[in-house]
Tab-separated table of C-alpha atoms in Angstrom:
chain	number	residue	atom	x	y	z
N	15	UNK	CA	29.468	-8.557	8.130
N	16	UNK	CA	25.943	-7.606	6.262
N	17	UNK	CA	26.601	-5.038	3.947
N	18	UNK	CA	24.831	-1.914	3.322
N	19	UNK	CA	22.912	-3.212	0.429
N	20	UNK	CA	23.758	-6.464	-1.084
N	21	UNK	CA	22.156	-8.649	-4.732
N	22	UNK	CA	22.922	-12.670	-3.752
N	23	UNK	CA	22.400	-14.084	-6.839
N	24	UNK	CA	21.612	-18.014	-6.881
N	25	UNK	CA	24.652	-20.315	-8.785
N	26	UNK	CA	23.823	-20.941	-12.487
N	27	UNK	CA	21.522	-18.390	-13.038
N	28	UNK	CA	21.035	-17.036	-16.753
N	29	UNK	CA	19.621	-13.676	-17.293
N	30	UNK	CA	19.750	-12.364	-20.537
N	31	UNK	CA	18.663	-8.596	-21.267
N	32	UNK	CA	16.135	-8.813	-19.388
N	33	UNK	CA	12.759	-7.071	-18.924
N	34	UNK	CA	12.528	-5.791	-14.875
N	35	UNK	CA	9.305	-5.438	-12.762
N	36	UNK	CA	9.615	-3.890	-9.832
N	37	UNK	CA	7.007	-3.410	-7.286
N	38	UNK	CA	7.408	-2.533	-3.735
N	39	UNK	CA	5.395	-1.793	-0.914
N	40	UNK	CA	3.274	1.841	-1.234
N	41	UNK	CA	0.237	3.394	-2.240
N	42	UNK	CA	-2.397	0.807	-2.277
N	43	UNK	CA	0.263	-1.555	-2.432
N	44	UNK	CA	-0.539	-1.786	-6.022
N	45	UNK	CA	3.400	-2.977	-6.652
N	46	UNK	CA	3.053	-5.550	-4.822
N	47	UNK	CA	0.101	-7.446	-5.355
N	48	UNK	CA	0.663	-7.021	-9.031
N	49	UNK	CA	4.519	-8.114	-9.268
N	50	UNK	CA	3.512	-11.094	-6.788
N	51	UNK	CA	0.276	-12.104	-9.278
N	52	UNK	CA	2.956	-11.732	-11.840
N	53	UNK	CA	5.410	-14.339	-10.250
N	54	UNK	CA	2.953	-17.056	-10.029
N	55	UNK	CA	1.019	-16.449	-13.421
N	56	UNK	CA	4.637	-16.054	-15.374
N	57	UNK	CA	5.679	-19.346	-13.423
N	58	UNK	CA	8.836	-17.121	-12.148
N	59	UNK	CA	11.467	-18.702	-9.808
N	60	UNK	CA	13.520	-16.934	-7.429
N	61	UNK	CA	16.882	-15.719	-8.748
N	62	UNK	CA	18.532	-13.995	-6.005
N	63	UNK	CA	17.788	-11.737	-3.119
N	64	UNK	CA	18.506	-8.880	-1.030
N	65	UNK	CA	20.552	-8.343	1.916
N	66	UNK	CA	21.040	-5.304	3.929
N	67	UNK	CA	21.873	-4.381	7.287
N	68	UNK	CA	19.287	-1.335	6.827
N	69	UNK	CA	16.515	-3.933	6.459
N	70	UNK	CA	14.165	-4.964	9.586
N	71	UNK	CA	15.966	-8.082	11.074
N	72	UNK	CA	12.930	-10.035	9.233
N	73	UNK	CA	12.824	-13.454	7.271
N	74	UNK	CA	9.999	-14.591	5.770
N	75	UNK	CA	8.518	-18.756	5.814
N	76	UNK	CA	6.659	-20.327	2.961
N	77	UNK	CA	6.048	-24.058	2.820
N	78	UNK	CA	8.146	-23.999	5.852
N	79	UNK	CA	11.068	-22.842	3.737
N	80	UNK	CA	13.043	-19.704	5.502
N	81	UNK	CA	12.922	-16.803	2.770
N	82	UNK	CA	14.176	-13.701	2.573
N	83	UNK	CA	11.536	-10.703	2.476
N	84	UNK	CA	13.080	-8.811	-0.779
N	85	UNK	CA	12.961	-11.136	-3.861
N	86	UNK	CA	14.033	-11.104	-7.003
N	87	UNK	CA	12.053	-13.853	-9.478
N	88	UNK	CA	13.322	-14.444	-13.205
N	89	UNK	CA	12.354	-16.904	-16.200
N	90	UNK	CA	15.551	-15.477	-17.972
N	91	UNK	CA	13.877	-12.477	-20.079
N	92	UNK	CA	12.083	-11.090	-16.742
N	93	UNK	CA	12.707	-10.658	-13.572
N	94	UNK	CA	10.303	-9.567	-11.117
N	95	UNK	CA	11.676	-7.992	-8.189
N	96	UNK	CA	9.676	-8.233	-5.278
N	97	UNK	CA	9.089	-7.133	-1.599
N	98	UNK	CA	7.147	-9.146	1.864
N	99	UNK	CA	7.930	-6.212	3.788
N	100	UNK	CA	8.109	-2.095	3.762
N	101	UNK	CA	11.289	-0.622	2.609
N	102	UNK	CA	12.706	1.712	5.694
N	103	UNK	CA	12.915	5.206	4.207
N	104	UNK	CA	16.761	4.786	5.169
N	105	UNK	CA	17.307	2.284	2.777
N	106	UNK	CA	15.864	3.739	-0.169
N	107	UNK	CA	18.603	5.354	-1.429
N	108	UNK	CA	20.861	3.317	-1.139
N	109	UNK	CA	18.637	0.499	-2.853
N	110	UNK	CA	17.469	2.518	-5.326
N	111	UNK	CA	21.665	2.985	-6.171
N	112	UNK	CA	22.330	-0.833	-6.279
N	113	UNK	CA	19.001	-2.087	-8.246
N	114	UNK	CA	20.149	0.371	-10.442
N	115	UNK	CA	23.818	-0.596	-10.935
N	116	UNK	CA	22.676	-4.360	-11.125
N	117	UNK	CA	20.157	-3.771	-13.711
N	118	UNK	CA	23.089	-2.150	-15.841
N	119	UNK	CA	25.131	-4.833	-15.408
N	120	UNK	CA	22.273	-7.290	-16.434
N	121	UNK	CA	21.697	-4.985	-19.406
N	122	UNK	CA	18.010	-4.372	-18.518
N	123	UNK	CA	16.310	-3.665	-21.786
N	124	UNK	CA	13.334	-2.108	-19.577
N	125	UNK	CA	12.990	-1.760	-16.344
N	126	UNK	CA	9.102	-1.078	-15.237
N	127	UNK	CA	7.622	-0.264	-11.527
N	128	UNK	CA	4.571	-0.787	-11.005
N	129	UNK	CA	2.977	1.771	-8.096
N	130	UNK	CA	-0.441	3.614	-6.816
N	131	UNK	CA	-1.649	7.024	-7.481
N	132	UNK	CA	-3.591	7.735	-4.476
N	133	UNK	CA	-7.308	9.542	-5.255
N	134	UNK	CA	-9.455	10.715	-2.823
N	135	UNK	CA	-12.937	8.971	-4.475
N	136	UNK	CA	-11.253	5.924	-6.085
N	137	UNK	CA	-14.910	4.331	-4.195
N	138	UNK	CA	-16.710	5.598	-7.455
N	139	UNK	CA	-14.043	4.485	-9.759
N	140	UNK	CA	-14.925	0.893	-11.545
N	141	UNK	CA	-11.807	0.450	-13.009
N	142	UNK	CA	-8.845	2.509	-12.254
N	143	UNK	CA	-6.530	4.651	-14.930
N	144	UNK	CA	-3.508	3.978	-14.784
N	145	UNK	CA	-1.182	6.991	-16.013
N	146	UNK	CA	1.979	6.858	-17.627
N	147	UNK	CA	5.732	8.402	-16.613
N	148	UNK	CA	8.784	7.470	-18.954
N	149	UNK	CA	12.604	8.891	-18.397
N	150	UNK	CA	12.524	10.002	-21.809
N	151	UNK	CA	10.179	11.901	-24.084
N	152	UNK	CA	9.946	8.869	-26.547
N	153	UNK	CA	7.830	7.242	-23.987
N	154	UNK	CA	5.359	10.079	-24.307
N	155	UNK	CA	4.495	8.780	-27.938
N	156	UNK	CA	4.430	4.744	-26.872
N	157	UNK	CA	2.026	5.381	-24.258
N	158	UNK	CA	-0.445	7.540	-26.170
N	159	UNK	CA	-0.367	4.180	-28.770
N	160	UNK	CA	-1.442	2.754	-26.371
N	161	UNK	CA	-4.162	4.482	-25.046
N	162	UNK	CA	-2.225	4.479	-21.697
N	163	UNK	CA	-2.488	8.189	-20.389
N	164	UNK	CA	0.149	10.543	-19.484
N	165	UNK	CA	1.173	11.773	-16.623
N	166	UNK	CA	1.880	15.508	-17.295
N	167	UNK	CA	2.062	17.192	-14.031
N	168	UNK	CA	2.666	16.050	-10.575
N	169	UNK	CA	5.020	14.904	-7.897
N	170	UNK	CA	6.742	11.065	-7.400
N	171	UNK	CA	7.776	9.767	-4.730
N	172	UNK	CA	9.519	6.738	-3.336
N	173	UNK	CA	11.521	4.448	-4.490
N	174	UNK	CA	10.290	4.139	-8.232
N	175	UNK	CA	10.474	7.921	-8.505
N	176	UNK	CA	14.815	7.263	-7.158
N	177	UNK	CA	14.629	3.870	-9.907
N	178	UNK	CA	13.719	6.610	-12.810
N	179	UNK	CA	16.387	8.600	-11.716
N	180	UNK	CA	19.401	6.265	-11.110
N	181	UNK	CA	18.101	4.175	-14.542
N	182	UNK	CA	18.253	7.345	-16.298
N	183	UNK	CA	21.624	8.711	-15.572
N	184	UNK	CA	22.501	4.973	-16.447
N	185	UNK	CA	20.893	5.223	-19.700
N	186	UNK	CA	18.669	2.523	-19.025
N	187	UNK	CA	15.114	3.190	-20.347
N	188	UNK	CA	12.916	3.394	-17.316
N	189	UNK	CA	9.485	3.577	-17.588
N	190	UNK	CA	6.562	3.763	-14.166
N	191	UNK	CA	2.126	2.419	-14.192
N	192	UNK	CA	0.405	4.415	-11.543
N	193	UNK	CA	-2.576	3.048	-11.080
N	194	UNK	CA	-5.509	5.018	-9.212
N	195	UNK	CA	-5.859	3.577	-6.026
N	196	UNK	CA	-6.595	4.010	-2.004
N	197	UNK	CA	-3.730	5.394	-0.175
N	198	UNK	CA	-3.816	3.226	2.954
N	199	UNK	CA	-5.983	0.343	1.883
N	200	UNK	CA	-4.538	-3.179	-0.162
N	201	UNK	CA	-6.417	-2.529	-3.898
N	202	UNK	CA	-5.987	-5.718	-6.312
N	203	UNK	CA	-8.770	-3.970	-8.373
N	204	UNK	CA	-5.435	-1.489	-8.936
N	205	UNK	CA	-3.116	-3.836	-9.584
N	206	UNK	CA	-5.359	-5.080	-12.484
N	207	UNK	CA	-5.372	-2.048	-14.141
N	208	UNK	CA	-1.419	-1.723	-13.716
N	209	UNK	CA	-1.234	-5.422	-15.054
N	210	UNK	CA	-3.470	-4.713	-18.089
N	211	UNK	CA	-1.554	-1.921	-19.038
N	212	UNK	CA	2.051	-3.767	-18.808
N	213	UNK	CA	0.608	-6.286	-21.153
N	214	UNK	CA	-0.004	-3.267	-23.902
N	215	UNK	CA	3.649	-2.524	-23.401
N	216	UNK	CA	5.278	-6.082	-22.845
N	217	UNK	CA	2.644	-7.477	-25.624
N	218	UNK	CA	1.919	-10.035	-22.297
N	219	UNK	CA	-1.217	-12.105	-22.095
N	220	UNK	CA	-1.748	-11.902	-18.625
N	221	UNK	CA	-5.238	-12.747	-17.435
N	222	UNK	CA	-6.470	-10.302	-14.217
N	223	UNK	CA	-9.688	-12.037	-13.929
N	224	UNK	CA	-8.542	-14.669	-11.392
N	225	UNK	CA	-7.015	-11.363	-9.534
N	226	UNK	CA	-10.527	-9.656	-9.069
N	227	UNK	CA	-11.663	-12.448	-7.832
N	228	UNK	CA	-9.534	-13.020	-4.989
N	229	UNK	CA	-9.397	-9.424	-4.213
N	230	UNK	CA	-11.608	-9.819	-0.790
N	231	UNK	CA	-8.937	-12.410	0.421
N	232	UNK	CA	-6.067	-10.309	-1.287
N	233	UNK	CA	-7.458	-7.157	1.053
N	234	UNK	CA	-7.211	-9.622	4.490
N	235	UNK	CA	-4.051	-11.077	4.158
N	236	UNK	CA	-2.483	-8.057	3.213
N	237	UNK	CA	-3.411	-5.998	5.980
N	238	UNK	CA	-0.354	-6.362	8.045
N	239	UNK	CA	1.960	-5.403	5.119
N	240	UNK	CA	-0.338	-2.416	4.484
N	241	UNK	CA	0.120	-0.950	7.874
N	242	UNK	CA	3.734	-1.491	7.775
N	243	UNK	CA	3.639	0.556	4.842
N	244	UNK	CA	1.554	3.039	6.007
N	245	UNK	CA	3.932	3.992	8.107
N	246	UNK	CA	6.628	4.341	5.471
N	247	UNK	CA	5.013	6.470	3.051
N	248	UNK	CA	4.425	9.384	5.669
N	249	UNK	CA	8.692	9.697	5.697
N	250	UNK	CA	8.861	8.944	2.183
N	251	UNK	CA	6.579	11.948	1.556
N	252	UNK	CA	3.924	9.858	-0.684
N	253	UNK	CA	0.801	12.070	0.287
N	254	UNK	CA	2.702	14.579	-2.107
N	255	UNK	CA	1.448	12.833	-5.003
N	256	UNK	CA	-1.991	14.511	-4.501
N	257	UNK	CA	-0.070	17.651	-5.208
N	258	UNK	CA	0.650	19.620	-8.031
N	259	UNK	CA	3.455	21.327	-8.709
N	260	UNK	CA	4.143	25.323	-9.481
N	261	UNK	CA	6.475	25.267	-12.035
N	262	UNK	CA	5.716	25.347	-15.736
N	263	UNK	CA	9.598	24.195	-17.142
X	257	UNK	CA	11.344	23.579	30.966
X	258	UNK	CA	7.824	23.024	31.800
X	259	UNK	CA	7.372	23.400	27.874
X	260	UNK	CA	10.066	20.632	27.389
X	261	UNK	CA	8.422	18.577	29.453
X	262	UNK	CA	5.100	18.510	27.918
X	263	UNK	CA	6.277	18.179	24.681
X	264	UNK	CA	8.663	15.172	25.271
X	265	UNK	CA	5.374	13.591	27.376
X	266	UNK	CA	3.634	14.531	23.974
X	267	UNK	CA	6.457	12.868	22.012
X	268	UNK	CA	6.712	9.556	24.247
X	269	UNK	CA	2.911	9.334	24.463
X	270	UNK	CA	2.842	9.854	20.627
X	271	UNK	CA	5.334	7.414	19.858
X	272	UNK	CA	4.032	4.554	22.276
X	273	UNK	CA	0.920	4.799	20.508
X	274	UNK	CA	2.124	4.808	17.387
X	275	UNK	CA	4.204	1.386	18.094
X	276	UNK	CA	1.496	-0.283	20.078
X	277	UNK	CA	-0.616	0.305	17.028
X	278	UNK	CA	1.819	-1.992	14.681
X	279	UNK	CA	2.516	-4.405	17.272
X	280	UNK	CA	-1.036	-5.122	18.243
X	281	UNK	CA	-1.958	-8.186	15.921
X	282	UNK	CA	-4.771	-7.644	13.402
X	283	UNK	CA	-6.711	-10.444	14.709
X	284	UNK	CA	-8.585	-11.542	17.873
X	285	UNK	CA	-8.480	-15.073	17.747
X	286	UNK	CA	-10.772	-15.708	21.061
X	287	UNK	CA	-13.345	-13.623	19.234
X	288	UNK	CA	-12.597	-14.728	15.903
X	289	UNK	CA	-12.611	-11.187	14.667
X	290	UNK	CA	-10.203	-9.337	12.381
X	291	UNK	CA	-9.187	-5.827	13.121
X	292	UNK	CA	-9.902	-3.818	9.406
X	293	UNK	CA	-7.338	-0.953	8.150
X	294	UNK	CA	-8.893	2.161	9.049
X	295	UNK	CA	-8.265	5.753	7.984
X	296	UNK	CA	-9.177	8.780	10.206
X	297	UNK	CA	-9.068	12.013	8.425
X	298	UNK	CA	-9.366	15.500	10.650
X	299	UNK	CA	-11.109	17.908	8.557
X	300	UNK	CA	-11.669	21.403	10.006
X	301	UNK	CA	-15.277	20.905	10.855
X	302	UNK	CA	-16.115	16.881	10.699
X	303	UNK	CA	-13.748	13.793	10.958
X	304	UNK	CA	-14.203	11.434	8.587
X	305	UNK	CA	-13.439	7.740	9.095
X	306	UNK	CA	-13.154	5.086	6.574
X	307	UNK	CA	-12.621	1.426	7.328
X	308	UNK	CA	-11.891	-1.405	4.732
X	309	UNK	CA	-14.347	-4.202	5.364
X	310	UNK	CA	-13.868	-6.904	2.280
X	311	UNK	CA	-16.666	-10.140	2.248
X	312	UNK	CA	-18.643	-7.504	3.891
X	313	UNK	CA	-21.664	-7.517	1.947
X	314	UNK	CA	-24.774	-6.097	3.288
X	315	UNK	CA	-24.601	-2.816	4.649
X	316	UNK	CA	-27.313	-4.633	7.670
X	317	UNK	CA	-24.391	-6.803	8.612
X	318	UNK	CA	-22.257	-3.240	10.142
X	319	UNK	CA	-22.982	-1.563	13.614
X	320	UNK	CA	-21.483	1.487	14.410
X	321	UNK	CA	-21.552	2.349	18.177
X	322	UNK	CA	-20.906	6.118	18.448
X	323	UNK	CA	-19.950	8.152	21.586
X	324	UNK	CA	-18.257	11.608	21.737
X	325	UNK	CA	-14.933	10.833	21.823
X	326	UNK	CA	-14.909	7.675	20.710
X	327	UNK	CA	-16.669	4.804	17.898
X	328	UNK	CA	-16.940	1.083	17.634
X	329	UNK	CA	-17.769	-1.146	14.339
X	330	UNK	CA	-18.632	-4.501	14.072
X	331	UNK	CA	-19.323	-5.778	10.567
X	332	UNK	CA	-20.388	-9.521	10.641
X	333	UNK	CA	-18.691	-11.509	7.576
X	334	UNK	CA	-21.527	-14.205	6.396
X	335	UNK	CA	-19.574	-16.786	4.965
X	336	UNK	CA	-16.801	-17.315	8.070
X	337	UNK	CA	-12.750	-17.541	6.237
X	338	UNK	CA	-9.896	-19.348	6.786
X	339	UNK	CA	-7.521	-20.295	3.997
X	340	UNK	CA	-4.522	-23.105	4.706
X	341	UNK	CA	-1.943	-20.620	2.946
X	342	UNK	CA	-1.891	-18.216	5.675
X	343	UNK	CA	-0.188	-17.562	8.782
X	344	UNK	CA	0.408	-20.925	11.197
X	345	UNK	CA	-1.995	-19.591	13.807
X	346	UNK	CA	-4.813	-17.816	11.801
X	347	UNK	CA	-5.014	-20.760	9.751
X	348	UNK	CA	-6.262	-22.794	12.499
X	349	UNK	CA	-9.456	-20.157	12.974
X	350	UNK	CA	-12.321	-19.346	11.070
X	351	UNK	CA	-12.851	-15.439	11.204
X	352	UNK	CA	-16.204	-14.275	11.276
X	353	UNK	CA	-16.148	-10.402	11.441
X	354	UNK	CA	-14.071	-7.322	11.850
X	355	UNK	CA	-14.176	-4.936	15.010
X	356	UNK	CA	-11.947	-2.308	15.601
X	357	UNK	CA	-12.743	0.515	18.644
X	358	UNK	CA	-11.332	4.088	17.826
X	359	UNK	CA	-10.780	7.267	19.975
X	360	UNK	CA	-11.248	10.200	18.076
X	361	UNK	CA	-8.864	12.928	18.006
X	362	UNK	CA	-11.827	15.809	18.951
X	363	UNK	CA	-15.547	15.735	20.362
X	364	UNK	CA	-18.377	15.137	17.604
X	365	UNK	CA	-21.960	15.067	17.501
X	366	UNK	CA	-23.135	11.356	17.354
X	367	UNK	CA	-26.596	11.915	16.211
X	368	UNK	CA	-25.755	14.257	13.332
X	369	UNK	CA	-22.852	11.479	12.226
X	370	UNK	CA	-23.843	9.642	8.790
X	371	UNK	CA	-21.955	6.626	7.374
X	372	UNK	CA	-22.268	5.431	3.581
X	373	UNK	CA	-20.873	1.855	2.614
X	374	UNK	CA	-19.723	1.274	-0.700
X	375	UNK	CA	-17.500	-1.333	-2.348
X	376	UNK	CA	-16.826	-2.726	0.725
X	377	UNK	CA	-15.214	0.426	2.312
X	378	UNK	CA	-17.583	2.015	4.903
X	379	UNK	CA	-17.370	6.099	5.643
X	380	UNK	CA	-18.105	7.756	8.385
X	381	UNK	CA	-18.848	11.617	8.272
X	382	UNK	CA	-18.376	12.511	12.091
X	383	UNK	CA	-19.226	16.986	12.788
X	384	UNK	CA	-17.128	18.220	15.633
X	385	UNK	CA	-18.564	19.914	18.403
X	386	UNK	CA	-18.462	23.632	17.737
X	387	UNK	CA	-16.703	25.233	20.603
X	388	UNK	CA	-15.867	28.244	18.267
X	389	UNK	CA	-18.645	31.420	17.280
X	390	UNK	CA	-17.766	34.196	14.817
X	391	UNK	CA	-17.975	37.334	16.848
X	392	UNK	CA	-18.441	40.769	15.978
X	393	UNK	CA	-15.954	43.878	16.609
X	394	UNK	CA	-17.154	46.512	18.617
């Protein structure tokens, strides 16, 4: 019988200490055009997957090879983890729970989601910020190194704000790019910016041009996924993140 | 109970739509048209559409049909797409614009509507018909 939430790892697999990307379906869907760029420009294979019975009864084909939709894509020292289809709000939880036990047990030196910031005139924005949120104040200090800015006040939500949590109370540093972006439209010029930032961190080399320039076909094919989304991040309370909140401590 | 009723109706009606809206593809492939992701946003005194229109280049190349209740866009794409890494049937046809009909959620003004188009995301500023006046107490 499925379980709840289930990791299948593939036989022989090494993973040492690794480095995790996460990005799933949301605002702009930012994660996931940038974690899936990342798969093919880090030459990533698939590593395991996820089962649940809370999932959409959904596989995916590529090549003509039966796939599951929720991915998880490794060269040893990272592992990309990856999603083809919207994450029910039901699920979250629980996912959120077992990514974060499994990157414990992997002894995840890092574990990184990449997301959307949604802003209402990202039309006059060339190139997005991308703003910084760590699970402990000593990510404050690496991100102003950087020049990547903080984000001081606001509300998170989803299933990266639930991955900061659970990695924190499992000591695992935890750290999240939110990238300015539309809120219900596929933005790859978004993704960039979240990429370009990961590279100050990761000291990565990855190139974003070829990204930009597939961004028009990026936008059409990912319509579908975007409206699945859409109607996720309603229940997920993800317009929230325009908010600000009241408290000062 | 009459109150029930009309708000289950609501519910139902609210909820069909709502699925038929995910279910309907996002392509038309006797008219070789894509449907774009569109965003309606009820303001208190306009509505304001957006609609996502990549390889869209020319602002020329959109028509925007407006009625009271309702609008149509067309936006013509110049260069027609297909790519062989995409789903088994759209593969097959090349797309050569986006059209997507919308019923508006209240009555607006067509001739005062105005539409910008910028990086290819077009917006639509749509002013409700004012049924309400400020009146004075006597």
């Amino acid at each position: 019988m499925l379980k709840k939430i289930e990791i299948v790892e593939r036989e022989g697999i090494k993973i040492d200490e690794p480095t995790v990307i996460e990005g799933f379906p949301d605002v702009g869907l930012v994660g996931v055009i940038a974690s899936s760029y990342l798969v093919d420009k880090l030459e990533l294979v698939e590593v395991a997957h996820i089962e649940s019975a809370l999932f959409p009864p959904v596989m995916v084909l590529h090549k003509g090879i039966l796939t599951e939709p929720v991915r998880m894509f490794s060269n040893g020292k990272i592992i990309v983890v990856t999603s083809e289809i919207a994450i029910p709000p039901k699920a979250i939880y629980d996912l959120a729970d077992v990514l974060s036990d499994w990157f414990k047990e992997k002894k995840a030196k890092l574990v990184v989601s990449l997301s959307g910031i949604p802003v209402q005139n990202r039309m006059e924005i060339d190139t997005p910020s991308v703003y910084g949120v760590g699970n402990s104040e000593k990510w404050m200090n690496i991100f102003k190194k950087n020049d990547i800015e903080v984000m001081e006040e606001g509300f998170m939500a989803g299933i990266y704000a639930l991955l900061l949590k659970g990695c924190l109370k499992r000591g695992i540093p935890a750290i999240a790019f939110l990238s300015q972006s539309f809120l219900n439209y596929p933005d790859p010029g978004a993704a960039a910016s979240a990429i370009l930032s990961l590279n100050k961190i990761l000291k990565l080399d990855v190139d974003v041009k070829p990204l930009l320039e597939k961004a028009d076909e990026i936008r059409v094919k990912a319509r579908d996924l975007m409206k699945q989304a859409q109607g996720t991040m309603g229940a997920v309370r993800k317009p929230l993140e325009r908010e600000i909140p009241i408290m000062y401590h | 109970m009459w109150r029930g009723r009309r708000l289950s109706e609501w519910i139902d009606e609210f909820l069909e739509q709502a699925y038929s809206e995910l279910m309907r593809p996002s392509w038309d492939a006797i008219e070789k048209c894509l449907e774009p992701l569109v965003n309606i946003e009820d303001r208190e005194d306009e509505i304001v559409v957006t609609v996502d229109l990549p390889y869209v280049e020319d602002k020329n190349d959109i028509s925007i049909d407006i009625a009271e209740d309702s609008l149509e866009i067309r936006a013509e794409i110049k260069k027609a797409i297909r790519w062989e890494r995409w789903g088994t049937v759209q593969k097959r046809i090349w797309f050569k614009s986006f059209r997507k009909f919308i019923k508006l959620p209240s009555k607006v003004d067509p001739e005062k509507s105005r539409a910008t188009f910028r990086r290819g995301i077009l917006e639509i500023s749509l002013p409700k018909v004012r049924r309400r006046f400020t009146i004075k107490i006597q």
